[in-house]
Amino acid sequence: MTLHDQNYNFGYLDEQTKRMVRRALLKALAIPGYQVPFASREMPMPYGWGTGGVQVTAACLTPEDTLKVIDQGADDTTNAVSIRKFFQRTAGVAVTEHTEQASLIQTRHRIPETPLTEGQILVYQVPIPEPLRFLEPRETETRRMHALEDYGLMYVKLYEDIAHNGEISTAYAYPVKVEGRYVMDPSPIPRFDNPKLESAAIQLFGAGREQRIYALPPYCQVVSLDFEDHPFEASKADHDCDLCGCATSYLDEIIVDDAGGRMFICSDTDFCAGRQAAGHIGRLSGKDTA
Amino acid sequence: MQTDALTGGFGDAPVQAARAFRAALEAMARPGTLHEVTGAEAPAPVGAAAAVLLLTLCDAQTPLYLAPGHDVAAVRDWIAFHVGAPIVAAEDAAVVLGRWQALAPLDRYRIGTPDYPDRSVLLIGEVDALSAQGARLTGPGIETHAHLSLPEIEVFRANAALFPLGWDCFFTCGTRLAALPRSTKVEPS
């Protein structure tokens, strides 16, 4: 591609760094849900902007790829736009906003509504990869807990949720158990998205500041932790999308005036735009809500 | 050093390594699938796909063990020039290269520790034939089941039983490769 800025190596990272990331990715796929330490590099963006995801994407991109980047489901937010431009410039790859057309999707905190297919890769930006971290701050201890499959503390936390609130109140970053072995943080996706973790696509997770990479191979068993009498429930706002009328997608709530007015719209902008283009309308379609 | 040790590497390393890695990633994520990789040529007996894997995954940070048959001067020279991986004993290796039969005994390789199961070896085993028939594979990355012409069965069952410890392997045959991670369950077909 002619757009590739030749002052940068393909995909920004140097080759030795990519080999290091790639070795970690292969180990991560071989041990689903296990957090593989890797020598995360400083990237030309701050921690919290997806440095882990960017390194994973850089290690996976080929010139033939079509890249999509979303931030909370939206293609047009600052984080998504800047990362997309970063790879347009340093790798010269084609970009798209359409989920079906993308071969590699980097995401912050959402899984696209459109089901992913074989041949697609979903790369997550992860802030805190350790699901046990807020329960046990010591890395030496959480590592040992994973080694011993000692996840009682996590169940106690979920039980306390029920004891205090009558239900499991964890709404995002809802812990899952992978292939009956490792408890994993699916990154701060809403728990609405948890059932979509069992996917035909390859899912890779990169945590830059915390220097961890983990992965879910396709068709991997991913079970959201719950109790027999309090089964896991994928929850969402009890509304339809006000723009496309969809009753099954994950919604963002938007305050539209100072008189308590609000609207609910699909968090996945591509999904919502696609439905509107196909003629679906919602409660506020065509109205000036500004 | 022979001059042919200086040839056979990637001409455009960033792009060729990226394509090769995607094939390796797909192979490891979907055990039993076959992938073609090209672009590297190492001295005999190293096959094309094995050479591509060495260039894509190995460097000075990956101690490499060459099994008997592959541990010849021409191969060592080629690796020294193109890869730079230190050649070490089997017990210390992060990556192992050889004919599959020459890799035995397999219980001497690193399988990781309970705290760090990733500190385990990657085996690159060259085989005479590689096709999507033979042993029945199930597990992560496989929707229902897959088949792969594995050279044997029992060692893979024993390795899978060690999960999350164990080794992972690539099989190469000419320009073709497939992978078998430790998570895959293997049965006779």
PDB file of N, CA and C in Angstrom, chain A residues 6 49 65-66 70 90 99-100 113 124 133 145 156 167 185 209 214-215 225 233-234 246 250-251 255 259 262 265 286:
ATOM      1  N   GLN A   6       6.897   5.121   5.068  1.00  0.00           N
ATOM      2  CA  GLN A   6       8.088   4.271   4.992  1.00  0.00           C
ATOM      3  C   GLN A   6       9.120   4.584   6.080  1.00  0.00           C
ATOM      4  N   TRP A  49      -5.005   3.893  26.685  1.00  0.00           N
ATOM      5  CA  TRP A  49      -5.520   4.151  25.333  1.00  0.00           C
ATOM      6  C   TRP A  49      -5.436   2.909  24.470  1.00  0.00           C
ATOM      7  N   ASP A  65      -4.854  -7.251   5.436  1.00  0.00           N
ATOM      8  CA  ASP A  65      -5.931  -7.130   6.416  1.00  0.00           C
ATOM      9  C   ASP A  65      -6.781  -5.892   6.185  1.00  0.00           C
ATOM     10  N   THR A  66      -8.035  -5.990   6.652  1.00  0.00           N
ATOM     11  CA  THR A  66      -8.928  -4.836   6.731  1.00  0.00           C
ATOM     12  C   THR A  66      -9.236  -4.631   8.208  1.00  0.00           C
ATOM     13  N   ILE A  70     -13.047  -0.179  17.308  1.00  0.00           N
ATOM     14  CA  ILE A  70     -14.211   0.373  18.006  1.00  0.00           C
ATOM     15  C   ILE A  70     -13.860   0.703  19.445  1.00  0.00           C
ATOM     16  N   THR A  90       1.140   3.463   9.775  1.00  0.00           N
ATOM     17  CA  THR A  90       2.328   2.639  10.011  1.00  0.00           C
ATOM     18  C   THR A  90       2.259   1.272   9.333  1.00  0.00           C
ATOM     19  N   THR A  99     -18.484  -4.412  10.343  1.00  0.00           N
ATOM     20  CA  THR A  99     -17.995  -5.595  11.051  1.00  0.00           C
ATOM     21  C   THR A  99     -17.745  -6.758  10.097  1.00  0.00           C
ATOM     22  N   GLU A 100     -18.684  -6.982   9.142  1.00  0.00           N
ATOM     23  CA  GLU A 100     -18.546  -8.149   8.259  1.00  0.00           C
ATOM     24  C   GLU A 100     -17.325  -8.026   7.354  1.00  0.00           C
ATOM     25  N   GLU A 113     -22.201  -6.425  17.669  1.00  0.00           N
ATOM     26  CA  GLU A 113     -23.480  -7.152  17.687  1.00  0.00           C
ATOM     27  C   GLU A 113     -23.527  -8.203  16.585  1.00  0.00           C
ATOM     28  N   TYR A 124      -8.771  -7.325  22.057  1.00  0.00           N
ATOM     29  CA  TYR A 124      -9.322  -6.520  23.149  1.00  0.00           C
ATOM     30  C   TYR A 124      -8.224  -5.674  23.790  1.00  0.00           C
ATOM     31  N   ARG A 133      -7.520  -9.375  41.014  1.00  0.00           N
ATOM     32  CA  ARG A 133      -6.683  -8.301  41.532  1.00  0.00           C
ATOM     33  C   ARG A 133      -7.358  -7.461  42.607  1.00  0.00           C
ATOM     34  N   MET A 145      -2.853 -18.641  43.184  1.00  0.00           N
ATOM     35  CA  MET A 145      -4.273 -19.029  43.179  1.00  0.00           C
ATOM     36  C   MET A 145      -4.665 -19.611  41.825  1.00  0.00           C
ATOM     37  N   VAL A 156     -16.937 -16.032  46.642  1.00  0.00           N
ATOM     38  CA  VAL A 156     -17.343 -15.274  47.833  1.00  0.00           C
ATOM     39  C   VAL A 156     -17.761 -13.866  47.430  1.00  0.00           C
ATOM     40  N   GLU A 167     -28.821  -9.672  43.992  1.00  0.00           N
ATOM     41  CA  GLU A 167     -28.432 -10.253  42.702  1.00  0.00           C
ATOM     42  C   GLU A 167     -26.946  -9.981  42.490  1.00  0.00           C
ATOM     43  N   ASP A 185     -10.664 -12.484  33.158  1.00  0.00           N
ATOM     44  CA  ASP A 185     -11.366 -11.208  33.051  1.00  0.00           C
ATOM     45  C   ASP A 185     -11.583 -10.928  31.560  1.00  0.00           C
ATOM     46  N   ARG A 209       0.004  -1.900  30.051  1.00  0.00           N
ATOM     47  CA  ARG A 209       0.619  -1.471  31.309  1.00  0.00           C
ATOM     48  C   ARG A 209       0.895  -2.671  32.196  1.00  0.00           C
ATOM     49  N   TYR A 214      -3.489 -12.661  26.803  1.00  0.00           N
ATOM     50  CA  TYR A 214      -4.207 -13.931  26.917  1.00  0.00           C
ATOM     51  C   TYR A 214      -5.157 -14.066  25.744  1.00  0.00           C
ATOM     52  N   ALA A 215      -5.752 -15.250  25.613  1.00  0.00           N
ATOM     53  CA  ALA A 215      -6.474 -15.514  24.371  1.00  0.00           C
ATOM     54  C   ALA A 215      -7.579 -16.545  24.572  1.00  0.00           C
ATOM     55  N   LEU A 225     -19.314 -17.060  35.565  1.00  0.00           N
ATOM     56  CA  LEU A 225     -19.462 -17.636  36.901  1.00  0.00           C
ATOM     57  C   LEU A 225     -20.829 -17.283  37.472  1.00  0.00           C
ATOM     58  N   GLU A 233     -27.114 -13.899  34.081  1.00  0.00           N
ATOM     59  CA  GLU A 233     -28.100 -13.290  33.192  1.00  0.00           C
ATOM     60  C   GLU A 233     -27.428 -12.153  32.434  1.00  0.00           C
ATOM     61  N   ALA A 234     -27.527 -12.181  31.114  1.00  0.00           N
ATOM     62  CA  ALA A 234     -26.952 -11.104  30.302  1.00  0.00           C
ATOM     63  C   ALA A 234     -27.958  -9.960  30.253  1.00  0.00           C
ATOM     64  N   CYS A 246     -34.116  -1.548  17.442  1.00  0.00           N
ATOM     65  CA  CYS A 246     -33.666  -2.896  17.804  1.00  0.00           C
ATOM     66  C   CYS A 246     -33.935  -3.163  19.288  1.00  0.00           C
ATOM     67  N   TYR A 250     -27.233  -3.981  22.660  1.00  0.00           N
ATOM     68  CA  TYR A 250     -26.815  -3.295  23.874  1.00  0.00           C
ATOM     69  C   TYR A 250     -26.943  -1.787  23.669  1.00  0.00           C
ATOM     70  N   LEU A 251     -27.504  -1.084  24.678  1.00  0.00           N
ATOM     71  CA  LEU A 251     -27.869   0.322  24.485  1.00  0.00           C
ATOM     72  C   LEU A 251     -27.019   1.264  25.328  1.00  0.00           C
ATOM     73  N   ILE A 255     -28.328  11.594  27.676  1.00  0.00           N
ATOM     74  CA  ILE A 255     -29.128  12.695  28.218  1.00  0.00           C
ATOM     75  C   ILE A 255     -29.240  13.738  27.106  1.00  0.00           C
ATOM     76  N   ALA A 259     -34.103  18.600  31.195  1.00  0.00           N
ATOM     77  CA  ALA A 259     -35.415  18.388  31.791  1.00  0.00           C
ATOM     78  C   ALA A 259     -35.714  16.902  31.960  1.00  0.00           C
ATOM     79  N   ARG A 262     -34.170  11.763  27.794  1.00  0.00           N
ATOM     80  CA  ARG A 262     -33.069  10.853  27.500  1.00  0.00           C
ATOM     81  C   ARG A 262     -33.466   9.961  26.337  1.00  0.00           C
ATOM     82  N   ILE A 265     -29.743   4.476  22.547  1.00  0.00           N
ATOM     83  CA  ILE A 265     -29.347   4.103  21.197  1.00  0.00           C
ATOM     84  C   ILE A 265     -28.369   2.942  21.250  1.00  0.00           C
ATOM     85  N   GLY A 286     -35.781  10.524  12.889  1.00  0.00           N
ATOM     86  CA  GLY A 286     -36.201  11.682  12.121  1.00  0.00           C
ATOM     87  C   GLY A 286     -36.544  12.890  12.969  1.00  0.00           C
TER      88      GLY A 286
END
